[in-house]
Coordinates of C-alpha atoms and ligand atoms in Angstrom, one line a residue:
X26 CA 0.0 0.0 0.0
X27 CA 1.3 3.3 -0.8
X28 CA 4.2 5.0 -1.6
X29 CA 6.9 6.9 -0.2
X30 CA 8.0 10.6 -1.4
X31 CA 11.4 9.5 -2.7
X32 CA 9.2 6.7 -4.7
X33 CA 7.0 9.4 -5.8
X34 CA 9.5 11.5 -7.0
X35 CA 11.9 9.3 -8.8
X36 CA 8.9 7.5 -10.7
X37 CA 7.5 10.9 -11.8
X38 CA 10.5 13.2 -12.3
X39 CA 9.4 15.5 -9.8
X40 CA 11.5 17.0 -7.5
X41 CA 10.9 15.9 -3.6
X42 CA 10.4 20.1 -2.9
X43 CA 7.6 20.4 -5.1
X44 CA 5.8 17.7 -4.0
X45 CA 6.4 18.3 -0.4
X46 CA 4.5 22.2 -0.9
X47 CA 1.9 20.0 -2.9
X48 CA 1.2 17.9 0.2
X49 CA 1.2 20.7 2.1
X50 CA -1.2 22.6 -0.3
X51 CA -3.6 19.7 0.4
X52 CA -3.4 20.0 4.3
X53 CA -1.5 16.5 4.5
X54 CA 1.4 16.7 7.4
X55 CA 4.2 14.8 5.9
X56 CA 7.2 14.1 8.5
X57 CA 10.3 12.9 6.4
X58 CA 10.4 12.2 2.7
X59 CA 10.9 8.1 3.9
X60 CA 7.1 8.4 4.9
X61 CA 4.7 6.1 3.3
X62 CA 1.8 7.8 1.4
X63 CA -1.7 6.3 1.2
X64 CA -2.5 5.8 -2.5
X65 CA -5.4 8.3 -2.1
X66 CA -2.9 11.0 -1.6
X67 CA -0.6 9.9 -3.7
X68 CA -3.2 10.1 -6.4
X69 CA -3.9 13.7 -5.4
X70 CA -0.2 14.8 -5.9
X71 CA 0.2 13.2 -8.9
X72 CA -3.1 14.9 -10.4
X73 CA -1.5 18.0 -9.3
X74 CA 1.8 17.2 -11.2
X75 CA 0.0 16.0 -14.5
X76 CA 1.0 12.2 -13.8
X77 CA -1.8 9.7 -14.4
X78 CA -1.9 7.1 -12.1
X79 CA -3.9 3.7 -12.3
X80 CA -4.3 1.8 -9.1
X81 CA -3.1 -1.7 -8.6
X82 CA -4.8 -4.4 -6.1
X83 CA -2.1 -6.7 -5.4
X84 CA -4.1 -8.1 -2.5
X85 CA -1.7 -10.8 -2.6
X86 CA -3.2 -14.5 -1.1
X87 CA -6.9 -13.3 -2.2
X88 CA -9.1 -15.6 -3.1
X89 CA -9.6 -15.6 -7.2
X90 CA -12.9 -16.9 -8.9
X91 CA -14.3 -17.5 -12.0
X92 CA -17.1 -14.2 -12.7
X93 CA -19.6 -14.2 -15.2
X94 CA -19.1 -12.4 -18.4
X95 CA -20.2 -9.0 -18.9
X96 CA -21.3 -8.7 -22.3
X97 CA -22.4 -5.9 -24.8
X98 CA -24.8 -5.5 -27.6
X99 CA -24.0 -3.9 -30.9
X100 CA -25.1 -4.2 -35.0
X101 CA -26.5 -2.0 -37.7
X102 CA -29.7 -0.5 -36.6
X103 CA -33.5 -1.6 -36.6
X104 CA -31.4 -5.3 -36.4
X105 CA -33.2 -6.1 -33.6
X106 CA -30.8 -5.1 -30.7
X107 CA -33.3 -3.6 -28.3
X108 CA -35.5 -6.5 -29.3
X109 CA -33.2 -9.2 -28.2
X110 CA -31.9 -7.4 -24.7
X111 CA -36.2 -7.3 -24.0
X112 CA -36.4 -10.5 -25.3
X113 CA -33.2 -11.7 -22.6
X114 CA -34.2 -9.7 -20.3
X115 CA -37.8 -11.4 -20.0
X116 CA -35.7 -14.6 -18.6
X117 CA -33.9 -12.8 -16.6
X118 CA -32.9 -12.9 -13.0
X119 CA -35.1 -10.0 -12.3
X120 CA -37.9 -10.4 -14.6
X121 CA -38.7 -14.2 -12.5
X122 CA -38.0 -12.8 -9.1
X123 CA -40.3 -9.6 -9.9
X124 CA -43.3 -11.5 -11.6
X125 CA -42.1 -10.1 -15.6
X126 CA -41.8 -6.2 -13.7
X127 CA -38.4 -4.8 -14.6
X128 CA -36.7 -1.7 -13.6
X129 CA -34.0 -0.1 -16.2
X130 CA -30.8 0.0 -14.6
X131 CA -28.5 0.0 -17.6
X132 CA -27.5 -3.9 -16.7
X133 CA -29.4 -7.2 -15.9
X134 CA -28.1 -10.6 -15.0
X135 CA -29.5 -14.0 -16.7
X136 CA -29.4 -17.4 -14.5
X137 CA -28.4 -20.7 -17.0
X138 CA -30.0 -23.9 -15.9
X139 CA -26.5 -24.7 -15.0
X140 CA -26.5 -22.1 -12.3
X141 CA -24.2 -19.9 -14.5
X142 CA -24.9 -16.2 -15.0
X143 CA -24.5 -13.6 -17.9
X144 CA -24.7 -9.7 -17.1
X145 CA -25.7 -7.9 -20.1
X146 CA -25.5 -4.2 -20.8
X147 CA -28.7 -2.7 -21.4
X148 CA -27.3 0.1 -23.7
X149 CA -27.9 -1.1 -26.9
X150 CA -25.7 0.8 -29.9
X151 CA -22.1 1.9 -30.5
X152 CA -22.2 5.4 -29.3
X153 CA -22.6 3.6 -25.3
X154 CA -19.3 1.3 -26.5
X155 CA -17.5 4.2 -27.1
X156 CA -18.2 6.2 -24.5
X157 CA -17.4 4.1 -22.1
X158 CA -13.9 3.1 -23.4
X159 CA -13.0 6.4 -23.8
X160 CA -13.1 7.0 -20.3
X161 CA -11.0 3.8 -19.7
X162 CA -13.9 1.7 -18.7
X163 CA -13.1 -2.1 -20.2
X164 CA -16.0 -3.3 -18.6
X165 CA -17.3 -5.3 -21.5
X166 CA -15.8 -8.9 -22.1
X167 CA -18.3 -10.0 -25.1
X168 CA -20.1 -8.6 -27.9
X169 CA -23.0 -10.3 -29.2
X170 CA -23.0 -8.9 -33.1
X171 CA -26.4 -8.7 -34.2
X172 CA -27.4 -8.9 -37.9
X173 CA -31.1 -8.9 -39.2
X174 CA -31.0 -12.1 -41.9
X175 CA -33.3 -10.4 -44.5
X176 CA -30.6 -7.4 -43.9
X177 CA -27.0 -8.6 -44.1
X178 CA -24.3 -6.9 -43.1
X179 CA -24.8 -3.4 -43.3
X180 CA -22.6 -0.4 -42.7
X181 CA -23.1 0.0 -38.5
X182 CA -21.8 -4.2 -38.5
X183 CA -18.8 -3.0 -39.9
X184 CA -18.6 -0.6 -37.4
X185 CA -19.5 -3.1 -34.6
X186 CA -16.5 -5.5 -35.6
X187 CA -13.9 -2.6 -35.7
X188 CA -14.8 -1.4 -32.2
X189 CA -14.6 -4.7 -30.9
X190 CA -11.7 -5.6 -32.3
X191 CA -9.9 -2.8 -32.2
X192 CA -11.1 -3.5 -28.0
X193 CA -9.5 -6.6 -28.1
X194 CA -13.3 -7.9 -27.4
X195 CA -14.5 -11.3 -28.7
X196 CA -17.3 -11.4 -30.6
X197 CA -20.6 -14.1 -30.8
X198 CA -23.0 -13.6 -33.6
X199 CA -26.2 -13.5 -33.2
X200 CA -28.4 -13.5 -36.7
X201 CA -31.6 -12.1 -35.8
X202 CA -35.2 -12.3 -37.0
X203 CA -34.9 -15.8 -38.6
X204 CA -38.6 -15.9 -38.0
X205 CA -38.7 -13.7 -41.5
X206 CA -39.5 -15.5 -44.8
X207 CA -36.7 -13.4 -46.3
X208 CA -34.5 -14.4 -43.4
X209 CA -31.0 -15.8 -45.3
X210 CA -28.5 -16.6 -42.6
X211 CA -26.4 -18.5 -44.9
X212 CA -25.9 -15.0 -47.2
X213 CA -25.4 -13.3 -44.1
X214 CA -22.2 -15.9 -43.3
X215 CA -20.8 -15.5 -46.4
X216 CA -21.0 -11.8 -46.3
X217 CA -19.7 -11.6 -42.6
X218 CA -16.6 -14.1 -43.9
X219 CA -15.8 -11.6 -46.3
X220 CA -15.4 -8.9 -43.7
X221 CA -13.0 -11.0 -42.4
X222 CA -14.9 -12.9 -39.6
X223 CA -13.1 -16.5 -39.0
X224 CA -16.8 -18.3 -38.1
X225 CA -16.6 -21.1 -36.7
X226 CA -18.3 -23.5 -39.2
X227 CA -15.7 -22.2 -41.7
X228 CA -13.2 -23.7 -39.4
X229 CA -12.4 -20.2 -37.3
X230 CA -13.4 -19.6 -33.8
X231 CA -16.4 -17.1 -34.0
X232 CA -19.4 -18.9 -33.2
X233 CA -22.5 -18.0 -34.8
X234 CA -26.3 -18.5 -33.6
X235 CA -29.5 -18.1 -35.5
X236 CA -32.0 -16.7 -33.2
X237 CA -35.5 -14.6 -33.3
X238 CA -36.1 -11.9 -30.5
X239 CA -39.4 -11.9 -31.9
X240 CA -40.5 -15.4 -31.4
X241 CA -37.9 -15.8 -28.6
X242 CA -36.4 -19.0 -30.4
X243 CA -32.7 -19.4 -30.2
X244 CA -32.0 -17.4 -26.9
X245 CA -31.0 -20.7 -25.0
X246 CA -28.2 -21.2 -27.8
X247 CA -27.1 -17.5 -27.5
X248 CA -26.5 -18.0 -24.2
X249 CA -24.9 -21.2 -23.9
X250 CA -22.7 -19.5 -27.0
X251 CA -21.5 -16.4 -24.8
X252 CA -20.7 -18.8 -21.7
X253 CA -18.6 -21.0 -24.2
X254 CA -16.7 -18.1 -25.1
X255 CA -15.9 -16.9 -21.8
X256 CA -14.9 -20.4 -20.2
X257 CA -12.7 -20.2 -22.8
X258 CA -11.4 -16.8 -21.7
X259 CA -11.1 -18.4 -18.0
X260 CA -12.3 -14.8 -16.6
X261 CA -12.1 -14.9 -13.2
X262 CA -11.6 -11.9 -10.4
X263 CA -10.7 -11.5 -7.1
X264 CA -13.6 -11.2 -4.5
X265 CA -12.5 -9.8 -1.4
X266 CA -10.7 -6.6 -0.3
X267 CA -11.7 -3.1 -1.9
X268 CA -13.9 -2.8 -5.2
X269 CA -12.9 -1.5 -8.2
X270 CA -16.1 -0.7 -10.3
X271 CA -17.3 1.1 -13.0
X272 CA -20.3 3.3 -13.4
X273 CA -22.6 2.0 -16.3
X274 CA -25.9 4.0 -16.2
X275 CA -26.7 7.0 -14.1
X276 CA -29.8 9.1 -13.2
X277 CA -31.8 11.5 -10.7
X278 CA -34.2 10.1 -8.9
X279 CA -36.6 12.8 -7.1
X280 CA -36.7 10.9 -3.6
X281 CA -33.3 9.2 -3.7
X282 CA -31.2 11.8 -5.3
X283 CA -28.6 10.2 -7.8
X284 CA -28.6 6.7 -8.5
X285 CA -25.9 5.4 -10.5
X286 CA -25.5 1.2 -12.2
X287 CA -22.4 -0.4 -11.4
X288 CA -20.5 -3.9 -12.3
X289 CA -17.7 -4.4 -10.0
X290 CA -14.6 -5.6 -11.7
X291 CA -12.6 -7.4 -8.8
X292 CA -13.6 -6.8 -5.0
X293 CA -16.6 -6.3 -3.3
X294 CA -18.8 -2.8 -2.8
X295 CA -20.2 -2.8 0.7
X296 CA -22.5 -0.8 2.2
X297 CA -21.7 2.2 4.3
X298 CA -18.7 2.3 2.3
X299 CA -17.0 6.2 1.4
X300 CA -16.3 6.1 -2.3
X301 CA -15.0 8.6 -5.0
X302 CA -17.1 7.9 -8.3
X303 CA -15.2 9.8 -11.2
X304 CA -15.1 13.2 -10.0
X305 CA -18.1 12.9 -7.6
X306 CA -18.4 11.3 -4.2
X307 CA -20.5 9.7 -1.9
X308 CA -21.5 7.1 1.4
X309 CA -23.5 4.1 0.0
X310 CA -26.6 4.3 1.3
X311 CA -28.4 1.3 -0.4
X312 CA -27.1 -1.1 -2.6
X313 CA -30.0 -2.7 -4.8
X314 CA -29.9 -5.5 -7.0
X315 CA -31.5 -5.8 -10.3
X316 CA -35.1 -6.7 -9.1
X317 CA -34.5 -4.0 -6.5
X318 CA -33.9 -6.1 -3.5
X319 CA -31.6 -4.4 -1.1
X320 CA -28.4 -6.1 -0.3
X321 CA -25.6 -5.4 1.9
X322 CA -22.9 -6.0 -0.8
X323 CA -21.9 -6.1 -4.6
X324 CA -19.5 -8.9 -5.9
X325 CA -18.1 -8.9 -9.2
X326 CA -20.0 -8.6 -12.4
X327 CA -23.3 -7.9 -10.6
X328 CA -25.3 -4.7 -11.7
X329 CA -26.5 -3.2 -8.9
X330 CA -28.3 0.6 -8.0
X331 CA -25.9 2.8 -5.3
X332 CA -28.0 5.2 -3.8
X333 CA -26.0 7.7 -1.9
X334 CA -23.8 10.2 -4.0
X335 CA -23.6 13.7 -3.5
X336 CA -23.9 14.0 -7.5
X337 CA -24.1 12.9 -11.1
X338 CA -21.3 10.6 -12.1
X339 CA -21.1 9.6 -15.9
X340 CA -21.1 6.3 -17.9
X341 CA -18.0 4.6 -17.6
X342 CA -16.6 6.5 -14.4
X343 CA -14.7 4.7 -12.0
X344 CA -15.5 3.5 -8.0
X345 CA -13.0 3.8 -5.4
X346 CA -13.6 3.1 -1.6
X347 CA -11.9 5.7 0.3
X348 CA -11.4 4.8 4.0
X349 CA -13.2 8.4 5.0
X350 CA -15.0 10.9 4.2
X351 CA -12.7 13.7 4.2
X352 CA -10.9 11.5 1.6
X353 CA -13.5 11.2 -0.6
X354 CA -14.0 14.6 -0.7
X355 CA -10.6 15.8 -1.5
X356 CA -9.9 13.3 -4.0
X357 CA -13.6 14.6 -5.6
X358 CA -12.1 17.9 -5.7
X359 CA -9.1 17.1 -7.1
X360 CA -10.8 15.6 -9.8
X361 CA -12.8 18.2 -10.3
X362 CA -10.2 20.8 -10.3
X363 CA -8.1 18.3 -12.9
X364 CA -11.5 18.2 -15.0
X365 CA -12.1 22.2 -15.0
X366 CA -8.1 22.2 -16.5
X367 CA -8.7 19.7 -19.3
X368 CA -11.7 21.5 -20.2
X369 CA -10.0 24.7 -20.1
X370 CA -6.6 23.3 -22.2
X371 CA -9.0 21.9 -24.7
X372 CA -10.5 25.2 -25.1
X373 CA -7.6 26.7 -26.0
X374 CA -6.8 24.0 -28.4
X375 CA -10.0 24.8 -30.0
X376 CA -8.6 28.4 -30.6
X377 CA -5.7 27.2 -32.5
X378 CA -7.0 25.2 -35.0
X379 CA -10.0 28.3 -35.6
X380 CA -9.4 29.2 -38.9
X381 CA -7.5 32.8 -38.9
X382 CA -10.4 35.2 -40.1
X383 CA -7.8 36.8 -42.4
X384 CA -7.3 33.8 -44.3
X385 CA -9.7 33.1 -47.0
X386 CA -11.6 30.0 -46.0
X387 CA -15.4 29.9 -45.0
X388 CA -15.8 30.4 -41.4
X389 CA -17.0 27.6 -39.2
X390 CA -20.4 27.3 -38.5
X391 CA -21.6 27.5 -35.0
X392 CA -24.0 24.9 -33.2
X393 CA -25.4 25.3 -29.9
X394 CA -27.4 22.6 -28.9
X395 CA -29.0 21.4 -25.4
X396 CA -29.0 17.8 -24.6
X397 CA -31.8 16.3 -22.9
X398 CA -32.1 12.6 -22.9
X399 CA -33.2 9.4 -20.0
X400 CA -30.6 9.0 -18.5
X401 CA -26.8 9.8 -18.4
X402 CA -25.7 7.1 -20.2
X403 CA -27.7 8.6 -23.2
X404 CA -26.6 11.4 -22.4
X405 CA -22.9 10.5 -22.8
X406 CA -23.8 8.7 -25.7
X407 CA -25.5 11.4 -27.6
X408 CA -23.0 14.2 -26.5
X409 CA -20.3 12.1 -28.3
X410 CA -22.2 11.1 -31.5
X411 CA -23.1 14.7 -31.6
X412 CA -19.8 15.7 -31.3
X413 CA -18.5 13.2 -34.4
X414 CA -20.1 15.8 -36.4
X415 CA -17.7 18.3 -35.7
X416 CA -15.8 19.5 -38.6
X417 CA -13.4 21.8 -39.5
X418 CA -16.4 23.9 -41.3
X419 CA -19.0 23.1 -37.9
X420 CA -18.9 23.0 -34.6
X421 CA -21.2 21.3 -32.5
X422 CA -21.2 23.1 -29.3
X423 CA -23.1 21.9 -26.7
X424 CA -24.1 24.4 -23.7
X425 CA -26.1 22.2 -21.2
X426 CA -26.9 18.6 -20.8
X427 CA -29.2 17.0 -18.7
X428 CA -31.2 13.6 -17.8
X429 CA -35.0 14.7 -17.7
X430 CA -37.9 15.8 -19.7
X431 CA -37.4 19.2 -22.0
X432 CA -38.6 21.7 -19.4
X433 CA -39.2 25.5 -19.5
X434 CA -35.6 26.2 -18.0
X435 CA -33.4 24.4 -21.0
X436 CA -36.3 26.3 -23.4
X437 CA -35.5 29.7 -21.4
X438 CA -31.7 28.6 -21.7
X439 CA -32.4 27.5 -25.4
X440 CA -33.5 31.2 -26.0
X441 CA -30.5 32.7 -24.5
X442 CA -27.9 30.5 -26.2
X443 CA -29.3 30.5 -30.1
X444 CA -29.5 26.5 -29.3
X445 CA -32.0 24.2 -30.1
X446 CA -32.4 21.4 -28.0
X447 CA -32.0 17.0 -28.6
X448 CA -34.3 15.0 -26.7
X449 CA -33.3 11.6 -26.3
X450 CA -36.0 9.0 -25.1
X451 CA -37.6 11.5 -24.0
X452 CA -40.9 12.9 -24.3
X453 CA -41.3 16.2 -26.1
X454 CA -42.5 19.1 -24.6
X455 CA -45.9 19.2 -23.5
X456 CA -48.5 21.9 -22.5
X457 CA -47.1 25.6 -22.2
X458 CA -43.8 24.6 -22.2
X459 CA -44.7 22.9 -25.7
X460 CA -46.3 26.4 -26.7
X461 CA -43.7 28.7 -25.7
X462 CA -40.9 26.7 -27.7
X463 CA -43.0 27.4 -30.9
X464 CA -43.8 31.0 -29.8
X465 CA -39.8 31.4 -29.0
X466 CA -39.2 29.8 -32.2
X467 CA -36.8 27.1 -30.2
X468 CA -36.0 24.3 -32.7
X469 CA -36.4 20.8 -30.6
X470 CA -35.7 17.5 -31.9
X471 CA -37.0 14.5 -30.0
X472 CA -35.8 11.3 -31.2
X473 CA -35.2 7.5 -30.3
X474 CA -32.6 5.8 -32.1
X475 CA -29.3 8.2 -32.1
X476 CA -28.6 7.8 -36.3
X477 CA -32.0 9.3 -36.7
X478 CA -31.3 12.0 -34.8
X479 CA -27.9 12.4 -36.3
X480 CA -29.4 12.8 -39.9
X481 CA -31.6 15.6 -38.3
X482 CA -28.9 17.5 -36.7
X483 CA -26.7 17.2 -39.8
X484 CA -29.8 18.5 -41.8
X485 CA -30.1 21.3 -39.5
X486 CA -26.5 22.2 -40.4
X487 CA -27.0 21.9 -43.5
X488 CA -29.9 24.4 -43.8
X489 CA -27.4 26.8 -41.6
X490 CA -24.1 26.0 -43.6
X491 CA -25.2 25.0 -46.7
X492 CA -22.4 23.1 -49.0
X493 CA -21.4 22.0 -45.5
X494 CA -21.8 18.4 -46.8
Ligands
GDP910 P1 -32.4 -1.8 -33.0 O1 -32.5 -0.5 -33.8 O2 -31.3 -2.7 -33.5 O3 -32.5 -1.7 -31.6 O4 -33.7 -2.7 -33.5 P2 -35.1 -2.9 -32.8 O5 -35.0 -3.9 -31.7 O6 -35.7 -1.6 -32.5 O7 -35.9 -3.6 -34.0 C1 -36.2 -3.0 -35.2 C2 -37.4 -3.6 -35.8 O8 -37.2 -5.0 -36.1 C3 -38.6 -3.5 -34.9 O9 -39.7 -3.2 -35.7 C4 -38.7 -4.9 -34.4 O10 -40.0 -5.3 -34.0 C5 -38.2 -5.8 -35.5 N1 -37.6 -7.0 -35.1 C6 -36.6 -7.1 -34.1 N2 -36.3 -8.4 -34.0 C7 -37.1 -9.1 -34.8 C8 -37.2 -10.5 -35.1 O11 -36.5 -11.4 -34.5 N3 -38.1 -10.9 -36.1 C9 -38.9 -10.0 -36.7 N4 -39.8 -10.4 -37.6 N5 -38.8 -8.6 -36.4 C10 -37.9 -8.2 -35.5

């Protein structure tokens, strides 16, 4: 545990002066440079010095077991993702225990016969994927690659396979709505060979299931498919001493304040626990379980609800016990002080690469835009397909974000900024609210599936920057 200040110094080329005024700077009495610092502070100091640091659990003699797999949906869209995750989730853990009533929670957990589980990611899409690897979460150990048989591979699969790939992520097949008399699995084979796809009937290792979310057939062999693949992946992880988990949904709730999904990776979230979630920080107060049964702990690869933080974490944001309170609190500022500087650097990157007004090239188009969607994985999610739009002729710019319905205050703020505002699975405005947008002449685009809303958006440029395209 920990590190001393010589250690510090020598591994990050700082000298032992600076750091000692940083320690000081964060109130921590520090005797003699041979003293041992806790890792919390350590991380502090090396936020303030620019160093990233990535914690390591050796909790040497801890007992290590097989987990379940965590796995991820992804394909070309109207494939039939959502449909299969309801279709999964209806024999799932929480749909049996709860009589067929499910909450979201971003995660749910199906039982095997065998007593085996599988936690899948309720996050359907690419944008999700993304967004959470960017911020370092490698949460996912399987992609199930869906493809609609009277489709083929289309564009988005492409997609699918390079992400996952390029994640180091093994993938399962699923070819979806076989129920279809146009369904042609065996096209879709050949086509998803030429993409370069070893299947396993063509003597590679990527197995390949027929199913139908529709008529629920083929779910068994999915399953028993994704728990193949990660037997062969032996994943296992260690189940006592401190969790390290990742944040996979988040929202508001109006009695219990912010609620965020997580799936431990190694360790076990306890109750009453301090913990530093990204750049926010909390106490556990509750810990639910998919079918919202309060338990006292989480063990890896279970999705479960924390109830307890002071605010809003994001998708794919880490979880760190913290042994007090004051710790998590200093660490959350730190982070939110290092978050407020990367913001502010990228800023000023975004000056630079302005095009000089002298110059002769057309100026880039501005786009304020309000994001409003379910919850803050969507959120995430639509914030960085939104910003895959940017160009050096546009740039999206987006001035508030939020997990809610459109209310009057993002219209009023709508109004004031020039924006117009992206609802994601969410309703659209209703009543006065509703009437005042059109009298304010505040564009709003409400929409469920994030390439329809992209086509909108890049419309909406258009008509703004026209030859933008
Ligand atoms: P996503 O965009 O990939 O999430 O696709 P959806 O799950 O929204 O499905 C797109 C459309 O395909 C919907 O109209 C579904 O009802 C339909 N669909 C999905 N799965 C099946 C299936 O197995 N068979 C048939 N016949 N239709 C399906």
């Amino acid at each position: 545990e920990g590190m001393t200040i010589i250690e510090l110094a020598k591994r990050s080329g700082e000298s032992i002066h600076a750091l000692q005024n940083i320690l000081t700077n964060v109130g921590e009495n520090i005797g003699s440079e041979f003293d041992s610092l806790s890792i919390d502070i350590a991380e502090l100091v090396a936020m303030e010095i620019g160093v990233n640091v990535r914690r390591l659990h050796s909790c040497e003699g801890a007992a290590v077991l097989p987990r379940p797999p965590v796995v991820t949906v992804m394909g070309h869209v109207d494939h039939g993702k959502t449909s299969l995750l309801d279709a999964l989730r209806s024999t799932s853990v929480a749909a049996r225990e709860a009589g067929g009533i499910t909450q979201h929670i971003g995660a749910f957990v199906v039982k095997m016969p065998s007593g085996a589980s599988i936690t899948f990611l309720d996050t359907p899409g690419h944008a999700a994927f993304s967004a959470m690897r960017a911020r370092g979460a490698a949460i996912t150990d399987l992609v199930v690659l869906v493809v609609a048989a009277d489709d083929g591979v289309m564009p988005q699969t492409i997609e699918a396979i390079a992400h996952a790939k390029d994640a180091n992520v093994p993938i399962v097949v699923a070819i979806n709505k076989c129920d279809k008399p146009a369904a042609d699995p065996e096209r879709v084979k050949v086509q998803l060979a030429s993409e370069g796809l070893p299947l396993e009937e063509m003597g590679g290792d990527i197995q390949v299931i027929e199913v139908s979310a529709k008529s629920k057939s083929g779910l068994d062999n999915l399953e028993e498919a994704l728990l193949l693949q990660a037997e062969m992946m032996e994943l296992k992880a260690r189940i006592d001493g401190p969790a390290q988990a990742y944040v996979v949904e988040a929202r508001l709730d109006r009695g219990r304040g912010p609620l965020a999904t997580a799936i431990v990776k190694a360790g076990t979230l306890v109750c009453g626990q301090h913990i530093v979630v990204g750049a926010e920080w909390g106490r556990i107060r509750a810990i639910r379980d998919t079918a919202g049964k309060l338990r006292e702990d989480a063990t890896p690869a279970m999705p479960v609800e924390i109830e307890g933080l002071k605010g809003l974490p994001m998708a794919g944001d880490d979880i760190t016990a913290v042994e007090s309170e004051e710790r998590a609190k200093m660490l959350s500022a730190g982070r939110k002080k290092k978050l407020e500087k990367d913001r502010l650097l990228k800023i000023d990157e975004g000056k630079e690469v302005s095009p000089d007004p002298l110059e002769d090239v057309p100026v880039r188009v501005e786009m304020p835009v309000i994001v409003k969607a379910d919850v803050q994985g969507s959120v995430q999610a639509v914030t960085d397909a939104l910003k895959s739009l940017n160009s050096s002729q546009v740039l999206i710019n987006v001035v508030h974000v939020g997990v809610g319905p459109i209310s009057q205050s993002d219209l009023d703020l709508a109004q004031a900024s020039g924006a117009c505002i992206v609802g994601f699975n969410v309703r659209g405005p209703s009543g006065c609210v509703g009437t005042s947008a059109t009298k304010a002449g505040v564009q709003i685009k409400v929409h469920r599936v994030i390439y329809h809303l992209l086509e909108d958006i890049g419309s909406l440029i258009v008509e703004k920057a026209p030859g933008t395209f």
